[in-house]
Amino acid sequence: MDRCRARTPLVPLIVSATAAVTLLAGCSGDGGSGAGTGPGRSAGAGRTASGAANALEDDYLRVVEDVLPSVVQINAREGVGSGVVYDREGHVVTNAHVVGDSTAFQVTLAVGEDTIGARLVRAYPQQDLAVVKLDRVPKGLRPAAFGDSAEVEVGQIVMAMGNPLGLSSSVTQGIVSAVGRTVTQSADSGGTGTTLANMVQTSAAINPGNSGGALVNLDGEVIGIPTLAATDPGLGGGQAAGIGFAIPSSTVRNIAGQIIETGEVTESGRAALGVTARTVVDDDFRPSGVAVVEVQEGGAAQRAGLRSGDVVTAIGDTAIRTLHDLSEALAAHRPGERVELTYERNGDERTVEVTLGEL
């Protein structure tokens, strides 16, 4: 699977609880033609197309009926987001940027709009995931079914469910536009600022408030948690239509499962170098590498012989000019992989093979 790096600005999908929403009612004329048989279109073909459309519509209705009761609205100090019921014990998975610094929440269920208090179990900002637990488990609470994101294919029809702009229990439809994307959140827009690998890109409309909701296939399985939307600098930083990203369900199950079972994450599946670092600039004030400030005891960098003051300039064939470059390069690898790292020490360029650790 190819991994692509998104250079488009990305913002997390959380909406202020006080956001105002303007709704525009659309209208259309009959155009004088409708969907008649017309030249080259037989009545039989029309009936076949109509039958296929009705079958697809039935699929949509079934998925909404099955999954929407498992999607909740989360009100935190930072704003309004979404969540997905994970199990019958009342655990709800959402984004770390939705919970922010809060530890107590009000959760509104999609069915009956019952509001229940909830407490934070743990947030894991490194993957922008968090788990909260309802203070009480309502009768008939329905966990979502999580699918295998490894089987997600480009072109697959998906639906996004959540609470965009505070409009509860909203559903949009689109396709999987790409898989294996590596993207970085904007910390300036309320995100964790982390780099996320293997993301699912979708054309389904997702907006502020969709964060933590469900991206669902037509089998009624959650294949991702909508988390980011691209912005278009040409539109003054406005959100780019049809370009959203979701954390794959396999990652969600791995992280949420560990949090629920042990209260922490010990196996992230994310590669790490084991350093504290900063971007350095050249004489023209252009980013020119990542300087090692501190080496983690027993970490990958220390085992490879790196030390404070070394400047990392490449991992494999990937040039490293900034901390952002380093994060994206590491996101393309797994713990335990061996990579060639190029660095400078006292003006001399060196290379070393590093066995990557785990974040």
mmCIF file of C-alpha atoms in Angstrom:
data_model
loop_
_atom_site.group_PDB
_atom_site.id
_atom_site.type_symbol
_atom_site.label_atom_id
_atom_site.label_comp_id
_atom_site.label_asym_id
_atom_site.label_seq_id
_atom_site.Cartn_x
_atom_site.Cartn_y
_atom_site.Cartn_z
ATOM 1 C CA MET A 1 0.000 0.000 0.000
ATOM 2 C CA ASP A 2 1.444 3.367 -0.975
ATOM 3 C CA ARG A 3 1.607 6.023 1.690
ATOM 4 C CA CYS A 4 1.097 9.610 0.555
ATOM 5 C CA ARG A 5 1.895 12.704 2.553
ATOM 6 C CA ALA A 6 -0.710 15.431 2.698
ATOM 7 C CA ARG A 7 0.715 18.915 2.362
ATOM 8 C CA THR A 8 -2.762 20.474 2.352
ATOM 9 C CA PRO A 9 -3.564 22.262 5.631
ATOM 10 C CA LEU A 10 -5.625 20.008 7.905
ATOM 11 C CA VAL A 11 -7.878 20.925 10.792
ATOM 12 C CA PRO A 12 -9.549 18.761 13.447
ATOM 13 C CA LEU A 13 -13.326 18.500 13.324
ATOM 14 C CA ILE A 14 -14.666 19.970 16.531
ATOM 15 C CA VAL A 15 -17.250 22.748 16.687
ATOM 16 C CA SER A 16 -17.825 25.392 19.309
ATOM 17 C CA ALA A 17 -20.967 24.803 21.324
ATOM 18 C CA THR A 18 -21.996 28.384 20.508
ATOM 19 C CA ALA A 19 -21.485 28.148 16.752
ATOM 20 C CA ALA A 20 -24.238 29.678 14.641
ATOM 21 C CA VAL A 21 -25.571 27.684 11.690
ATOM 22 C CA THR A 22 -27.176 29.121 8.565
ATOM 23 C CA LEU A 23 -29.335 26.709 6.567
ATOM 24 C CA LEU A 24 -30.014 27.449 2.903
ATOM 25 C CA ALA A 25 -33.079 25.834 1.356
ATOM 26 C CA GLY A 26 -32.449 24.602 -2.184
ATOM 27 C CA CYS A 27 -35.044 24.662 -4.957
ATOM 28 C CA SER A 28 -35.195 23.214 -8.449
ATOM 29 C CA GLY A 29 -37.398 23.471 -11.478
ATOM 30 C CA ASP A 30 -38.818 20.514 -13.367
ATOM 31 C CA GLY A 31 -36.813 21.414 -16.476
ATOM 32 C CA GLY A 32 -39.611 20.132 -18.673
ATOM 33 C CA SER A 33 -38.021 16.705 -19.141
ATOM 34 C CA GLY A 34 -37.788 14.670 -15.931
ATOM 35 C CA ALA A 35 -36.387 11.137 -16.115
ATOM 36 C CA GLY A 36 -38.402 9.885 -19.060
ATOM 37 C CA THR A 37 -37.272 7.149 -21.398
ATOM 38 C CA GLY A 38 -36.072 9.557 -24.134
ATOM 39 C CA PRO A 39 -34.049 8.621 -27.241
ATOM 40 C CA GLY A 40 -31.783 5.632 -26.754
ATOM 41 C CA ARG A 41 -33.312 4.759 -23.360
ATOM 42 C CA SER A 42 -35.728 1.841 -23.212
ATOM 43 C CA ALA A 43 -38.444 1.474 -20.620
ATOM 44 C CA GLY A 44 -36.807 -1.805 -19.546
ATOM 45 C CA ALA A 45 -33.496 -0.063 -18.894
ATOM 46 C CA GLY A 46 -35.335 2.579 -16.870
ATOM 47 C CA ARG A 47 -36.955 -0.078 -14.702
ATOM 48 C CA THR A 48 -33.586 -1.813 -14.173
ATOM 49 C CA ALA A 49 -31.905 1.436 -13.139
ATOM 50 C CA SER A 50 -34.824 2.263 -10.868
ATOM 51 C CA GLY A 51 -34.581 -1.142 -9.226
ATOM 52 C CA ALA A 52 -30.848 -0.704 -8.606
ATOM 53 C CA ALA A 53 -31.433 2.756 -7.128
ATOM 54 C CA ASN A 54 -34.144 1.410 -4.846
ATOM 55 C CA ALA A 55 -31.851 -1.400 -3.686
ATOM 56 C CA LEU A 56 -29.074 1.071 -2.900
ATOM 57 C CA GLU A 57 -31.510 3.289 -1.048
ATOM 58 C CA ASP A 58 -32.640 0.286 0.977
ATOM 59 C CA ASP A 59 -28.983 -0.354 1.879
ATOM 60 C CA TYR A 60 -28.614 3.234 3.084
ATOM 61 C CA LEU A 61 -31.759 3.032 5.188
ATOM 62 C CA ARG A 62 -30.685 -0.262 6.740
ATOM 63 C CA VAL A 63 -27.213 1.040 7.632
ATOM 64 C CA VAL A 64 -28.616 4.213 9.183
ATOM 65 C CA GLU A 65 -31.102 2.194 11.231
ATOM 66 C CA ASP A 66 -28.363 -0.200 12.388
ATOM 67 C CA VAL A 67 -25.521 2.223 13.130
ATOM 68 C CA LEU A 68 -26.902 5.666 13.972
ATOM 69 C CA PRO A 69 -28.108 4.585 17.461
ATOM 70 C CA SER A 70 -24.442 3.855 18.269
ATOM 71 C CA VAL A 71 -23.259 7.402 17.428
ATOM 72 C CA VAL A 72 -23.445 9.952 20.248
ATOM 73 C CA GLN A 73 -22.854 13.656 20.768
ATOM 74 C CA ILE A 74 -20.164 14.656 23.266
ATOM 75 C CA ASN A 75 -20.241 18.054 24.953
ATOM 76 C CA ALA A 76 -16.876 18.982 26.434
ATOM 77 C CA ARG A 77 -15.391 22.247 27.666
ATOM 78 C CA GLU A 78 -13.639 22.644 24.297
ATOM 79 C CA GLY A 79 -16.833 22.269 22.228
ATOM 80 C CA VAL A 80 -19.095 19.673 20.663
ATOM 81 C CA GLY A 81 -17.939 16.494 18.979
ATOM 82 C CA SER A 82 -19.107 12.968 18.313
ATOM 83 C CA GLY A 83 -18.382 9.507 19.668
ATOM 84 C CA VAL A 84 -19.127 5.855 18.922
ATOM 85 C CA VAL A 85 -20.421 3.353 21.481
ATOM 86 C CA TYR A 86 -17.666 0.741 21.751
ATOM 87 C CA ASP A 87 -19.139 -1.915 24.057
ATOM 88 C CA ARG A 88 -22.113 -2.782 26.277
ATOM 89 C CA GLU A 89 -20.283 -1.550 29.387
ATOM 90 C CA GLY A 90 -20.770 2.050 28.245
ATOM 91 C CA HIS A 91 -17.350 2.814 26.785
ATOM 92 C CA VAL A 92 -17.397 5.399 23.994
ATOM 93 C CA VAL A 93 -14.479 6.021 21.642
ATOM 94 C CA THR A 94 -13.819 9.520 20.293
ATOM 95 C CA ASN A 95 -10.923 11.843 19.392
ATOM 96 C CA ALA A 96 -8.422 13.165 21.916
ATOM 97 C CA HIS A 97 -8.960 16.659 20.535
ATOM 98 C CA VAL A 98 -12.692 16.338 21.269
ATOM 99 C CA VAL A 99 -12.127 15.689 24.975
ATOM 100 C CA GLY A 100 -9.246 18.179 25.187
ATOM 101 C CA ASP A 101 -8.372 18.845 28.829
ATOM 102 C CA SER A 102 -11.815 17.854 30.099
ATOM 103 C CA THR A 103 -12.414 14.823 32.283
ATOM 104 C CA ALA A 104 -16.214 15.059 32.596
ATOM 105 C CA PHE A 105 -18.729 15.276 29.749
ATOM 106 C CA GLN A 106 -22.376 15.276 28.797
ATOM 107 C CA VAL A 107 -23.161 12.587 26.231
ATOM 108 C CA THR A 108 -26.389 12.700 24.220
ATOM 109 C CA LEU A 109 -27.591 9.447 22.701
ATOM 110 C CA ALA A 110 -28.989 9.364 19.180
ATOM 111 C CA VAL A 111 -32.046 7.393 20.266
ATOM 112 C CA GLY A 112 -34.414 9.262 22.554
ATOM 113 C CA GLU A 113 -31.840 12.068 22.911
ATOM 114 C CA ASP A 114 -31.175 10.950 26.487
ATOM 115 C CA THR A 115 -28.273 12.889 28.046
ATOM 116 C CA ILE A 116 -25.928 11.031 30.381
ATOM 117 C CA GLY A 117 -22.837 12.113 32.264
ATOM 118 C CA ALA A 118 -19.520 10.513 31.324
ATOM 119 C CA ARG A 119 -15.938 10.405 32.590
ATOM 120 C CA LEU A 120 -12.631 10.208 30.772
ATOM 121 C CA VAL A 121 -10.941 6.807 30.896
ATOM 122 C CA ARG A 122 -7.852 7.939 29.024
ATOM 123 C CA ALA A 123 -6.823 10.115 26.089
ATOM 124 C CA TYR A 124 -4.002 9.119 23.743
ATOM 125 C CA PRO A 125 -3.085 12.301 21.837
ATOM 126 C CA GLN A 126 -0.313 10.533 19.903
ATOM 127 C CA GLN A 127 -3.054 8.850 17.834
ATOM 128 C CA ASP A 128 -5.776 11.455 18.562
ATOM 129 C CA LEU A 129 -7.997 8.860 20.242
ATOM 130 C CA ALA A 130 -9.733 8.783 23.617
ATOM 131 C CA VAL A 131 -12.175 6.615 25.536
ATOM 132 C CA VAL A 132 -14.885 7.941 27.871
ATOM 133 C CA LYS A 133 -17.286 5.877 29.981
ATOM 134 C CA LEU A 134 -20.944 6.638 30.611
ATOM 135 C CA ASP A 135 -21.878 7.145 34.257
ATOM 136 C CA ARG A 136 -24.773 4.767 33.726
ATOM 137 C CA VAL A 137 -25.537 2.271 30.988
ATOM 138 C CA PRO A 138 -28.984 2.923 29.513
ATOM 139 C CA LYS A 139 -31.238 0.050 28.571
ATOM 140 C CA GLY A 140 -30.704 -1.102 25.001
ATOM 141 C CA LEU A 141 -27.333 0.594 24.546
ATOM 142 C CA ARG A 142 -26.087 -0.593 21.150
ATOM 143 C CA PRO A 143 -22.344 -0.907 20.460
ATOM 144 C CA ALA A 144 -21.201 -0.349 16.882
ATOM 145 C CA ALA A 145 -19.647 -3.163 14.853
ATOM 146 C CA PHE A 146 -16.058 -2.315 13.854
ATOM 147 C CA GLY A 147 -14.892 -3.714 10.520
ATOM 148 C CA ASP A 148 -11.458 -4.614 9.194
ATOM 149 C CA SER A 149 -9.952 -1.431 7.765
ATOM 150 C CA ALA A 150 -7.338 -3.526 5.931
ATOM 151 C CA GLU A 151 -10.136 -4.541 3.560
ATOM 152 C CA VAL A 152 -11.186 -0.956 2.753
ATOM 153 C CA GLU A 153 -10.915 -0.197 -0.972
ATOM 154 C CA VAL A 154 -10.856 3.002 -3.003
ATOM 155 C CA GLY A 155 -14.278 3.588 -4.544
ATOM 156 C CA GLN A 156 -16.148 1.848 -1.731
ATOM 157 C CA ILE A 157 -19.386 3.620 -0.743
ATOM 158 C CA VAL A 158 -19.302 4.978 2.814
ATOM 159 C CA MET A 159 -21.471 7.080 5.106
ATOM 160 C CA ALA A 160 -20.295 9.561 7.742
ATOM 161 C CA MET A 161 -22.403 9.847 10.891
ATOM 162 C CA GLY A 162 -22.011 12.441 13.603
ATOM 163 C CA ASN A 163 -23.042 15.878 14.801
ATOM 164 C CA PRO A 164 -21.638 18.440 12.338
ATOM 165 C CA LEU A 165 -22.045 22.044 13.497
ATOM 166 C CA GLY A 166 -24.108 20.729 16.401
ATOM 167 C CA LEU A 167 -26.761 19.247 14.078
ATOM 168 C CA SER A 168 -27.296 15.979 15.915
ATOM 169 C CA SER A 169 -27.463 12.584 14.190
ATOM 170 C CA SER A 170 -26.544 13.832 10.715
ATOM 171 C CA VAL A 171 -25.634 11.424 7.912
ATOM 172 C CA THR A 172 -23.688 12.111 4.708
ATOM 173 C CA GLN A 173 -22.621 9.810 1.894
ATOM 174 C CA GLY A 174 -19.575 9.479 -0.353
ATOM 175 C CA ILE A 175 -16.808 7.079 -1.302
ATOM 176 C CA VAL A 176 -13.379 6.102 -0.069
ATOM 177 C CA SER A 177 -11.121 8.435 -2.037
ATOM 178 C CA ALA A 178 -7.765 6.982 -0.949
ATOM 179 C CA VAL A 179 -6.183 4.801 1.711
ATOM 180 C CA GLY A 180 -2.809 4.892 3.447
ATOM 181 C CA ARG A 181 -2.624 8.678 3.726
ATOM 182 C CA THR A 182 -0.182 10.228 6.190
ATOM 183 C CA VAL A 183 -1.481 13.559 7.477
ATOM 184 C CA THR A 184 -0.601 16.030 10.217
ATOM 185 C CA GLN A 185 -3.092 17.920 12.352
ATOM 186 C CA SER A 186 -2.957 21.636 12.878
ATOM 187 C CA ALA A 187 -2.286 22.286 16.565
ATOM 188 C CA ASP A 188 -3.266 25.926 15.991
ATOM 189 C CA SER A 189 -6.851 24.843 15.192
ATOM 190 C CA GLY A 190 -7.425 22.826 18.350
ATOM 191 C CA GLY A 191 -5.816 19.559 17.281
ATOM 192 C CA THR A 192 -3.093 17.562 18.980
ATOM 193 C CA GLY A 193 -0.526 18.508 16.326
ATOM 194 C CA THR A 194 0.305 14.857 15.796
ATOM 195 C CA THR A 195 1.131 13.043 12.559
ATOM 196 C CA LEU A 196 -1.329 10.241 11.755
ATOM 197 C CA ALA A 197 -0.461 7.383 9.415
ATOM 198 C CA ASN A 198 -2.555 5.050 7.265
ATOM 199 C CA MET A 199 -5.585 7.339 7.269
ATOM 200 C CA VAL A 200 -8.699 6.722 5.162
ATOM 201 C CA GLN A 201 -9.554 9.640 2.863
ATOM 202 C CA THR A 202 -13.226 10.120 1.999
ATOM 203 C CA SER A 203 -15.449 12.374 -0.095
ATOM 204 C CA ALA A 204 -18.322 12.057 2.403
ATOM 205 C CA ALA A 205 -19.008 15.519 3.799
ATOM 206 C CA ILE A 206 -17.511 15.858 7.267
ATOM 207 C CA ASN A 207 -17.514 19.133 9.131
ATOM 208 C CA PRO A 208 -16.682 20.560 12.570
ATOM 209 C CA GLY A 209 -18.578 18.408 15.070
ATOM 210 C CA ASN A 210 -18.059 15.193 13.074
ATOM 211 C CA SER A 211 -14.841 14.497 15.000
ATOM 212 C CA GLY A 212 -15.051 11.164 16.785
ATOM 213 C CA GLY A 213 -18.076 9.959 14.804
ATOM 214 C CA ALA A 214 -18.362 6.994 12.472
ATOM 215 C CA LEU A 215 -17.314 6.326 8.880
ATOM 216 C CA VAL A 216 -19.387 3.302 7.936
ATOM 217 C CA ASN A 217 -19.518 0.861 5.006
ATOM 218 C CA LEU A 218 -22.692 -0.597 3.529
ATOM 219 C CA ASP A 219 -22.315 -3.685 5.722
ATOM 220 C CA GLY A 220 -22.995 -1.429 8.701
ATOM 221 C CA GLU A 221 -19.415 -1.659 9.962
ATOM 222 C CA VAL A 222 -17.391 1.262 11.291
ATOM 223 C CA ILE A 223 -14.233 1.419 9.175
ATOM 224 C CA GLY A 224 -12.916 4.697 10.553
ATOM 225 C CA ILE A 225 -13.327 7.611 12.955
ATOM 226 C CA PRO A 226 -13.617 10.973 11.099
ATOM 227 C CA THR A 227 -10.941 13.261 12.481
ATOM 228 C CA LEU A 228 -9.606 15.825 10.004
ATOM 229 C CA ALA A 229 -10.720 17.983 7.114
ATOM 230 C CA ALA A 230 -8.492 19.692 4.578
ATOM 231 C CA THR A 231 -8.583 23.452 4.231
ATOM 232 C CA ASP A 232 -8.013 25.416 1.045
ATOM 233 C CA PRO A 233 -5.625 28.390 1.378
ATOM 234 C CA GLY A 234 -7.176 29.743 -1.826
ATOM 235 C CA LEU A 235 -10.481 30.058 0.020
ATOM 236 C CA GLY A 236 -8.973 32.006 2.878
ATOM 237 C CA GLY A 237 -8.394 28.833 4.871
ATOM 238 C CA GLY A 238 -11.970 27.641 4.405
ATOM 239 C CA GLN A 239 -12.673 23.930 4.490
ATOM 240 C CA ALA A 240 -12.077 22.106 1.206
ATOM 241 C CA ALA A 241 -15.188 20.195 0.147
ATOM 242 C CA GLY A 242 -14.962 16.436 -0.134
ATOM 243 C CA ILE A 243 -11.530 15.941 1.455
ATOM 244 C CA GLY A 244 -11.772 14.411 4.903
ATOM 245 C CA PHE A 245 -9.749 11.833 6.800
ATOM 246 C CA ALA A 246 -10.631 9.077 9.250
ATOM 247 C CA ILE A 247 -8.515 7.021 11.652
ATOM 248 C CA PRO A 248 -8.798 3.387 10.442
ATOM 249 C CA SER A 249 -10.845 0.996 12.557
ATOM 250 C CA SER A 250 -7.918 -1.365 13.118
ATOM 251 C CA THR A 251 -6.035 1.439 14.879
ATOM 252 C CA VAL A 252 -9.146 2.412 16.848
ATOM 253 C CA ARG A 253 -9.670 -1.136 18.107
ATOM 254 C CA ASN A 254 -6.000 -1.507 19.041
ATOM 255 C CA ILE A 255 -5.785 1.726 21.028
ATOM 256 C CA ALA A 256 -9.285 1.642 22.564
ATOM 257 C CA GLY A 257 -8.903 -2.015 23.497
ATOM 258 C CA GLN A 258 -5.689 -1.323 25.434
ATOM 259 C CA ILE A 259 -7.172 1.701 27.192
ATOM 260 C CA ILE A 260 -10.251 -0.240 28.305
ATOM 261 C CA GLU A 261 -8.285 -3.296 29.406
ATOM 262 C CA THR A 262 -5.305 -1.679 31.140
ATOM 263 C CA GLY A 263 -5.989 2.065 31.298
ATOM 264 C CA GLU A 264 -2.959 2.861 29.147
ATOM 265 C CA VAL A 265 -1.385 2.291 25.732
ATOM 266 C CA THR A 266 1.764 0.191 25.696
ATOM 267 C CA GLU A 267 1.720 -1.026 22.079
ATOM 268 C CA SER A 268 0.986 1.882 19.778
ATOM 269 C CA GLY A 269 2.283 0.343 16.552
ATOM 270 C CA ARG A 270 3.981 3.706 15.901
ATOM 271 C CA ALA A 271 7.718 3.883 15.198
ATOM 272 C CA ALA A 272 9.880 6.186 17.301
ATOM 273 C CA LEU A 273 13.485 7.349 17.300
ATOM 274 C CA GLY A 274 13.594 8.055 21.031
ATOM 275 C CA VAL A 275 14.798 11.657 20.979
ATOM 276 C CA THR A 276 13.737 15.129 21.971
ATOM 277 C CA ALA A 277 14.563 17.362 19.013
ATOM 278 C CA ARG A 278 14.117 20.747 17.365
ATOM 279 C CA THR A 279 14.314 22.173 13.840
ATOM 280 C CA VAL A 280 17.523 24.020 12.973
ATOM 281 C CA VAL A 281 18.076 26.591 10.203
ATOM 282 C CA ASP A 282 20.986 27.412 7.912
ATOM 283 C CA ASP A 283 22.678 30.781 7.348
ATOM 284 C CA ASP A 284 19.756 31.844 5.130
ATOM 285 C CA PHE A 285 17.283 30.969 7.900
ATOM 286 C CA ARG A 286 15.925 27.992 5.967
ATOM 287 C CA PRO A 287 15.127 24.736 7.823
ATOM 288 C CA SER A 288 18.103 22.434 7.352
ATOM 289 C CA GLY A 289 17.656 19.510 9.722
ATOM 290 C CA VAL A 290 16.517 18.276 13.117
ATOM 291 C CA ALA A 291 18.915 18.683 16.020
ATOM 292 C CA VAL A 292 18.902 16.089 18.797
ATOM 293 C CA VAL A 293 18.376 17.877 22.111
ATOM 294 C CA GLU A 294 18.076 14.820 24.342
ATOM 295 C CA VAL A 295 18.446 11.086 23.738
ATOM 296 C CA GLN A 296 16.027 8.751 25.495
ATOM 297 C CA GLU A 297 17.708 6.210 27.752
ATOM 298 C CA GLY A 298 17.600 2.800 26.040
ATOM 299 C CA GLY A 299 15.840 4.237 22.985
ATOM 300 C CA ALA A 300 16.530 3.574 19.308
ATOM 301 C CA ALA A 301 18.771 6.618 18.882
ATOM 302 C CA GLN A 302 20.915 5.799 21.890
ATOM 303 C CA ARG A 303 21.337 2.195 20.770
ATOM 304 C CA ALA A 304 22.512 3.485 17.374
ATOM 305 C CA GLY A 305 25.081 5.809 18.974
ATOM 306 C CA LEU A 306 23.368 9.169 18.403
ATOM 307 C CA ARG A 307 23.938 11.868 20.975
ATOM 308 C CA SER A 308 22.883 15.388 21.852
ATOM 309 C CA GLY A 309 23.955 17.918 19.204
ATOM 310 C CA ASP A 310 23.698 15.539 16.224
ATOM 311 C CA VAL A 311 21.591 16.910 13.360
ATOM 312 C CA VAL A 312 19.402 14.402 11.505
ATOM 313 C CA THR A 313 19.156 15.212 7.780
ATOM 314 C CA ALA A 314 17.640 12.085 6.207
ATOM 315 C CA ILE A 315 15.910 8.774 6.894
ATOM 316 C CA GLY A 316 16.535 6.463 3.972
ATOM 317 C CA ASP A 317 15.953 8.526 0.829
ATOM 318 C CA THR A 318 13.676 10.991 2.635
ATOM 319 C CA ALA A 319 15.243 14.371 3.392
ATOM 320 C CA ILE A 320 14.612 15.646 6.914
ATOM 321 C CA ARG A 321 14.494 19.428 7.194
ATOM 322 C CA THR A 322 11.939 19.948 9.985
ATOM 323 C CA LEU A 323 10.333 18.140 12.912
ATOM 324 C CA HIS A 324 7.285 17.772 10.662
ATOM 325 C CA ASP A 325 9.436 15.909 8.115
ATOM 326 C CA LEU A 326 10.792 13.638 10.836
ATOM 327 C CA SER A 327 7.305 12.816 12.166
ATOM 328 C CA GLU A 328 5.992 11.959 8.704
ATOM 329 C CA ALA A 329 9.038 9.849 7.869
ATOM 330 C CA LEU A 330 8.689 7.830 11.081
ATOM 331 C CA ALA A 331 4.937 7.421 10.511
ATOM 332 C CA ALA A 332 5.719 5.494 7.325
ATOM 333 C CA HIS A 333 7.567 2.819 9.339
ATOM 334 C CA ARG A 334 6.794 0.260 12.039
ATOM 335 C CA PRO A 335 8.561 -0.471 15.331
ATOM 336 C CA GLY A 336 11.407 -2.911 14.843
ATOM 337 C CA GLU A 337 12.140 -1.859 11.255
ATOM 338 C CA ARG A 338 15.761 -1.037 10.395
ATOM 339 C CA VAL A 339 16.341 2.246 8.571
ATOM 340 C CA GLU A 340 19.419 4.124 7.411
ATOM 341 C CA LEU A 341 19.697 7.462 9.167
ATOM 342 C CA THR A 342 21.924 10.297 7.915
ATOM 343 C CA TYR A 343 23.126 12.913 10.384
ATOM 344 C CA GLU A 344 25.802 15.533 10.907
ATOM 345 C CA ARG A 345 28.184 15.666 13.851
ATOM 346 C CA ASN A 346 30.623 18.543 14.195
ATOM 347 C CA GLY A 347 30.163 19.351 10.504
ATOM 348 C CA ASP A 348 30.827 15.783 9.294
ATOM 349 C CA GLU A 349 28.093 13.769 7.567
ATOM 350 C CA ARG A 350 27.584 10.238 8.878
ATOM 351 C CA THR A 351 25.163 7.364 8.347
ATOM 352 C CA VAL A 352 24.021 4.704 10.763
ATOM 353 C CA GLU A 353 21.499 1.866 10.699
ATOM 354 C CA VAL A 354 18.806 2.311 13.353
ATOM 355 C CA THR A 355 16.319 -0.255 14.637
ATOM 356 C CA LEU A 356 13.240 1.858 15.357
ATOM 357 C CA GLY A 357 11.567 1.758 18.752
ATOM 358 C CA GLU A 358 7.911 2.301 19.645
ATOM 359 C CA LEU A 359 6.171 5.552 20.454
#
